[in-house]
Amino acid sequence: MTAAAASLSEHKDRGPKTLAREGLGAHSQWMLGPILDVFRLRQYFNIITRTREWVAGLRDDAGFLTDAGRALVRLPSGAAGERDLQPFPPVAPYATGLRDGHRVALAATGGSGAMASVVGAARALEEAGVRPAVVSLCSGSAIFGFPLAAGIPAEAVAAFTLGLQPQDYIDIDWRRLLSLVPTIGRGFAGILRGDAIERAFSDLLGDMTLGEMPIPAYAPIWNVEQNRLEFIGPKTYPDLAVARAVHMAIALPLFIEPVEFGGFHWCDGGIVDIFPVHPLLDIEEPCDLTLAINGFYPPGFEGEDATGWEYRRASILYLASQVRTCQQVELARENLARLRSASNVRMIEPVPYEVVRGIGFYRQFLSTRDWAGFMRAGRLEARRAMAAGKNYVDGKIEAGQVNTSPMRG
């Protein structure tokens, strides 16, 4: 019998006068405790913030409803001939100033479809003749980064991902949704099953495992039962299929169902660690240079500016937004500082924060329409950062210092 049930049994025969005489607190602690738990209060703030963002997003971006509707009924987003499957210009080699033997890492945050910019960054590295020694991915960047680590050229990864249609990766669990009321939500944890995207990547990668990838790549996953973060990659889970790894890495709670593996349920680890550096510093050897991509938070992992929140109507909504992200963004800053202490970090932010903020995060997953532009932006920003040599400091390049000369040989 639970504590709550025992308390009810103990007091069920007592009248209101008896309860009043003994004091409400003596009998309501079991009721108020769970409601006022400090961690549950964070959940309330999260609900408030999400609701505000969705309302504002629907008001400012009517196109989201169109994209969501097309994904809902799994309509194609255009004929193959109308889609831009080759977003890059011809290969244009350039010099980076890297010395022989210098190892380069590629690190990326989560950020839904905006992380298509990872493909552009990989194209820029290819044009410089640079192959990453290790790749750290998270959430949405896993969709694009794992195929690259599997040895597929950036141009081919671009064609594959841009060619995806809603039916290739949107699989709504209608049976579970329709049974929400009669089952009182038992077992429900996500709108999408996630099996479709795993099948799509199995078609691309076959049964390749993480241990078989030419380039070691890692992503965080979160254990639901034990509330623990782990990293999937060649040194941690070498026998895990890459397609399953992609599925696990993007299983965002409430959006995509958790993935069963090894007797546990696993979700997107980006809900804890949005900019993972543990694989780069602790699992693999630190690299001389790290090309880092931020596609989730404002530049430099700055928090949103809520100055003046106390003077706005419904002030608590703005406070709630800061509470919801405070731990995650602070960890990202600490990870960036750790990385900078061990590697020359060149951070790029090819996609404006406003694009993935709030409802934009979901829109960029439901539609591939903007992905080609994100890829082109990633390529240009990565070329700019890699060509800057020693003049690239904290995301800025001194005027006239960019090296744009072609590579020889």
XYZ file of C-alpha atoms in Angstrom:
409
model
C 0.000 0.000 0.000
C 1.319 3.444 -0.928
C 1.814 6.194 1.650
C -1.090 8.113 0.155
C -3.407 5.114 0.354
C -2.378 4.392 3.937
C -3.089 7.980 4.918
C -6.521 7.851 3.338
C -7.326 4.592 5.126
C -6.198 6.041 8.438
C -8.438 9.090 8.189
C -11.446 7.849 6.250
C -13.601 7.485 9.387
C -12.625 10.818 10.954
C -15.011 13.711 10.707
C -14.177 17.284 9.646
C -14.101 18.517 13.263
C -11.448 15.956 14.168
C -9.333 16.873 11.155
C -9.654 20.564 11.904
C -8.654 20.038 15.548
C -5.567 18.004 14.638
C -4.517 20.466 11.932
C -4.684 20.338 8.154
C -0.919 20.051 7.819
C -0.846 16.734 9.637
C -3.069 15.163 6.997
C -2.206 17.015 3.775
C 1.569 16.683 3.662
C 1.284 13.641 1.451
C -0.928 15.637 -0.934
C 1.078 18.864 -1.101
C 4.517 17.259 -1.125
C 4.432 15.896 -4.677
C 2.632 18.989 -5.989
C 5.141 21.464 -4.538
C 8.256 19.364 -5.162
C 10.910 21.771 -6.482
C 11.633 19.606 -9.517
C 7.953 19.362 -10.354
C 7.739 23.141 -10.198
C 10.288 23.167 -13.037
C 7.866 21.004 -15.021
C 5.099 23.543 -14.459
C 7.383 26.293 -15.727
C 8.144 24.131 -18.759
C 4.449 23.678 -19.552
C 3.837 27.420 -19.207
C 6.755 28.275 -21.478
C 5.937 25.683 -24.138
C 2.338 26.871 -24.278
C 3.413 30.490 -24.700
C 5.897 29.573 -27.441
C 3.342 27.527 -29.354
C 0.694 30.227 -29.155
C 3.172 32.875 -30.298
C 4.531 30.583 -32.990
C 1.119 29.788 -34.427
C 0.289 33.493 -34.449
C 3.518 34.552 -36.185
C 4.101 31.539 -38.423
C 0.936 30.326 -40.098
C 3.087 28.169 -42.379
C 3.739 25.787 -39.509
C 0.165 24.527 -39.672
C 0.619 23.787 -43.362
C 3.836 21.856 -42.743
C 2.323 19.989 -39.801
C -0.752 19.129 -41.837
C 1.304 17.766 -44.724
C 3.368 15.664 -42.346
C 0.230 14.500 -40.543
C -1.317 13.058 -43.689
C 2.153 12.206 -45.077
C 1.846 14.269 -48.226
C 4.964 14.702 -50.374
C 6.670 18.083 -50.077
C 7.164 18.330 -53.819
C 8.138 16.263 -56.824
C 11.696 14.967 -56.892
C 12.494 17.248 -59.806
C 11.367 20.298 -57.825
C 13.586 19.582 -54.809
C 17.144 20.851 -54.507
C 19.076 17.627 -53.883
C 22.481 19.087 -54.807
C 22.900 22.279 -52.785
C 26.655 22.705 -53.198
C 28.658 24.390 -55.964
C 31.575 22.538 -57.591
C 34.408 21.599 -55.239
C 36.580 24.638 -54.460
C 39.767 23.701 -52.566
C 41.243 26.220 -50.123
C 44.070 26.391 -47.592
C 43.544 26.144 -43.851
C 47.004 26.621 -42.407
C 46.795 23.317 -40.557
C 50.108 21.560 -40.045
C 50.752 17.959 -41.015
C 49.520 15.635 -38.300
C 47.050 18.106 -36.818
C 43.853 16.325 -35.814
C 40.486 18.004 -36.335
C 37.247 17.250 -34.497
C 33.720 18.137 -35.562
C 31.261 18.939 -32.759
C 27.601 19.884 -33.082
C 24.687 20.738 -30.850
C 21.159 19.544 -31.364
C 18.784 21.764 -33.300
C 16.334 19.729 -35.347
C 16.541 20.205 -39.141
C 18.730 23.287 -38.734
C 21.595 20.867 -38.114
C 21.593 20.116 -41.836
C 24.337 22.752 -41.609
C 26.583 19.893 -40.406
C 26.548 18.513 -43.968
C 27.732 21.874 -45.276
C 30.516 21.995 -42.689
C 31.585 18.503 -43.713
C 31.655 19.621 -47.353
C 33.915 22.527 -46.358
C 36.299 20.115 -44.615
C 36.319 17.885 -47.687
C 37.229 20.857 -49.874
C 40.134 21.602 -47.529
C 41.303 17.992 -47.681
C 40.537 17.520 -43.985
C 38.994 14.368 -42.552
C 37.680 14.633 -38.966
C 39.410 12.431 -36.430
C 36.247 12.253 -34.287
C 32.701 13.612 -34.424
C 30.476 14.560 -31.485
C 26.777 14.763 -32.306
C 23.548 15.481 -30.469
C 19.880 15.036 -31.262
C 19.116 16.520 -34.712
C 22.751 16.635 -35.780
C 22.825 12.816 -35.495
C 20.556 12.620 -38.562
C 23.251 14.246 -40.676
C 26.455 13.418 -38.802
C 26.265 9.655 -38.467
C 26.048 9.055 -42.253
C 29.081 11.326 -42.687
C 30.995 9.337 -40.070
C 29.959 6.188 -41.927
C 32.109 7.384 -44.821
C 29.418 8.776 -47.110
C 30.535 11.995 -48.889
C 28.750 15.198 -47.953
C 27.187 15.530 -51.401
C 25.582 12.076 -51.101
C 24.385 12.725 -47.538
C 22.815 15.946 -48.776
C 20.987 14.140 -51.575
C 19.727 11.447 -49.199
C 18.436 13.741 -46.467
C 16.983 16.330 -48.838
C 15.196 13.529 -50.648
C 13.386 12.385 -47.512
C 9.615 12.734 -47.640
C 7.257 12.793 -44.630
C 6.357 9.145 -45.170
C 10.040 8.268 -44.866
C 10.406 9.466 -41.279
C 7.022 10.571 -39.881
C 5.149 7.616 -38.371
C 2.416 8.760 -35.994
C 1.380 6.104 -33.480
C -2.343 6.424 -34.108
C -3.189 3.283 -32.149
C -1.495 4.598 -29.010
C -3.019 8.056 -29.450
C -6.538 6.687 -29.864
C -6.124 4.572 -26.739
C -4.919 7.450 -24.540
C -8.277 7.918 -22.798
C -9.282 4.278 -22.223
C -5.767 3.364 -21.018
C -5.346 6.639 -19.063
C -2.127 7.231 -20.998
C -0.446 4.026 -19.831
C 2.739 3.489 -21.844
C 2.373 6.685 -23.892
C 5.626 8.628 -24.266
C 5.684 10.026 -27.812
C 3.510 10.972 -30.778
C 5.826 9.344 -33.331
C 7.059 5.758 -33.158
C 10.416 6.554 -34.774
C 10.645 3.222 -36.595
C 10.304 4.883 -40.003
C 13.465 6.944 -39.675
C 15.380 3.879 -38.529
C 14.210 2.014 -41.633
C 15.228 4.914 -43.858
C 18.736 4.932 -42.426
C 18.938 1.137 -42.607
C 18.265 1.438 -46.329
C 21.172 3.887 -46.561
C 23.663 2.252 -44.184
C 22.639 -1.385 -44.141
C 23.629 -3.183 -40.944
C 26.798 -1.125 -40.357
C 27.606 -0.848 -36.658
C 29.140 2.036 -34.742
C 32.373 0.072 -34.424
C 32.594 -0.263 -38.204
C 32.375 3.438 -39.035
C 35.523 4.901 -40.644
C 35.248 7.985 -38.409
C 34.398 7.552 -34.707
C 31.178 9.392 -33.870
C 29.239 9.686 -30.621
C 25.898 11.022 -29.384
C 24.313 11.283 -25.917
C 21.315 9.146 -24.983
C 19.252 9.318 -21.808
C 18.163 6.272 -19.790
C 14.542 6.747 -18.690
C 14.481 4.138 -15.918
C 17.749 5.177 -14.274
C 17.782 8.877 -15.215
C 21.320 8.529 -16.516
C 23.198 9.920 -19.509
C 25.390 7.694 -21.677
C 27.171 8.094 -25.004
C 26.770 5.744 -27.934
C 29.798 5.343 -30.160
C 32.484 2.890 -31.295
C 34.210 2.646 -27.899
C 31.034 2.390 -25.840
C 28.536 0.446 -27.973
C 30.540 -0.891 -30.937
C 27.934 -3.499 -31.932
C 24.998 -1.089 -32.078
C 23.682 -0.537 -35.611
C 24.211 3.021 -36.854
C 20.567 3.243 -37.973
C 19.419 2.335 -34.465
C 21.875 4.879 -33.025
C 20.256 7.638 -35.118
C 16.821 6.567 -33.868
C 17.941 6.597 -30.222
C 19.741 9.923 -30.523
C 16.672 11.803 -31.822
C 13.991 10.197 -29.623
C 12.873 13.475 -28.046
C 10.502 12.740 -25.128
C 6.798 13.352 -25.885
C 7.623 13.774 -29.590
C 9.216 10.392 -30.416
C 8.730 7.244 -28.349
C 11.707 6.007 -26.284
C 13.760 3.230 -27.877
C 14.049 -0.120 -26.096
C 17.617 -1.377 -25.884
C 19.458 -3.557 -23.381
C 16.462 -3.857 -21.083
C 15.958 -0.084 -20.776
C 14.222 2.731 -22.613
C 16.399 5.442 -24.158
C 15.682 8.987 -25.321
C 17.478 11.911 -26.919
C 20.331 12.867 -24.550
C 20.206 16.439 -25.779
C 17.575 17.159 -23.154
C 20.477 16.985 -20.690
C 23.632 17.791 -22.670
C 22.985 19.875 -25.786
C 26.689 20.391 -26.604
C 28.483 17.175 -25.596
C 32.269 17.315 -25.353
C 32.807 14.201 -23.233
C 33.471 12.063 -26.337
C 36.061 14.579 -27.594
C 37.943 15.002 -24.311
C 37.406 11.845 -22.282
C 36.536 8.973 -24.601
C 38.786 9.914 -27.537
C 42.032 11.886 -27.512
C 41.551 15.679 -27.726
C 42.168 17.142 -31.171
C 44.329 20.107 -32.092
C 41.378 21.951 -33.621
C 37.620 21.601 -33.187
C 35.086 22.951 -35.651
C 32.009 23.453 -33.470
C 28.485 24.179 -34.680
C 25.876 25.842 -32.481
C 22.397 25.443 -33.917
C 20.308 25.564 -30.767
C 21.106 28.573 -28.548
C 21.947 32.228 -29.196
C 25.554 32.917 -30.308
C 28.197 31.796 -27.835
C 25.554 29.946 -25.779
C 24.280 33.210 -24.405
C 20.932 32.918 -22.686
C 17.905 34.776 -23.960
C 17.827 38.368 -22.761
C 14.880 38.730 -20.373
C 15.792 42.202 -19.147
C 12.680 44.018 -17.978
C 10.679 40.828 -17.435
C 9.281 42.182 -14.160
C 7.616 45.087 -15.982
C 5.831 42.968 -18.579
C 2.334 41.623 -18.342
C 2.288 37.959 -17.272
C 5.841 38.361 -15.983
C 6.002 34.761 -14.820
C 5.957 33.571 -18.435
C 9.318 35.236 -19.071
C 10.708 33.970 -15.783
C 9.519 30.472 -16.696
C 11.404 30.582 -19.993
C 14.678 31.306 -18.191
C 14.082 28.593 -15.579
C 13.376 25.997 -18.253
C 16.715 26.411 -20.023
C 19.046 27.547 -17.227
C 20.698 24.202 -16.461
C 21.106 23.075 -20.054
C 22.607 26.327 -21.350
C 24.965 26.619 -18.363
C 26.268 23.100 -19.016
C 26.808 24.063 -22.659
C 28.921 27.041 -21.561
C 30.964 24.890 -19.207
C 31.496 22.300 -21.945
C 32.632 24.999 -24.350
C 35.124 26.272 -21.772
C 36.439 22.731 -21.233
C 36.824 22.234 -24.945
C 38.638 25.541 -25.400
C 41.107 24.590 -22.683
C 42.125 21.490 -24.646
C 41.623 22.433 -28.310
C 41.596 25.392 -30.688
C 37.832 25.859 -31.037
C 36.293 27.554 -34.063
C 32.605 28.005 -33.359
C 30.199 28.721 -36.187
C 26.487 29.523 -36.021
C 25.183 29.212 -39.606
C 21.473 29.221 -38.760
C 19.978 32.178 -36.842
C 18.674 31.248 -33.417
C 15.238 32.618 -34.276
C 14.802 29.889 -36.893
C 14.809 27.070 -34.323
C 13.379 28.958 -31.379
C 10.052 27.719 -30.024
C 7.773 26.269 -32.666
C 10.518 26.603 -35.288
C 12.283 23.612 -33.751
C 9.395 21.327 -34.745
C 8.773 22.979 -38.095
C 12.360 22.352 -39.176
C 11.901 18.651 -38.453
C 8.517 18.269 -40.129
C 9.655 19.911 -43.382
C 12.933 19.571 -45.304
C 12.239 22.673 -47.371
C 14.905 24.848 -45.699
C 17.564 22.182 -45.247
C 19.415 22.944 -48.496
C 19.850 26.564 -47.405
C 21.150 25.432 -44.012
C 23.691 23.199 -45.763
C 24.943 26.055 -47.927
C 25.224 28.311 -44.881
C 27.151 25.634 -43.008
C 29.616 25.268 -45.852
C 30.259 29.009 -46.150
C 30.662 29.563 -42.406
C 32.929 26.544 -42.013
C 35.137 27.633 -44.914
C 35.390 31.076 -43.358
C 36.373 29.658 -39.977
C 38.811 27.079 -41.299
C 40.526 29.530 -43.668
C 41.086 32.092 -40.920
C 44.118 30.361 -39.431
C 45.369 31.844 -36.168
C 43.322 35.020 -36.696
C 40.072 33.282 -35.740
C 39.349 34.105 -32.091
C 35.992 33.603 -30.348
C 34.123 33.499 -33.627
C 35.627 36.688 -35.035
C 38.219 37.208 -37.763
C 40.441 40.241 -38.023
C 39.734 42.236 -41.179
C 41.781 41.231 -44.164
C 43.114 38.075 -42.526
C 41.037 35.399 -44.236
C 43.082 32.990 -46.355
C 41.120 32.208 -49.507
C 43.949 30.919 -51.668
C 43.383 27.485 -53.233
C 45.230 24.444 -51.966
C 48.089 23.202 -54.076
C 48.549 19.647 -55.159
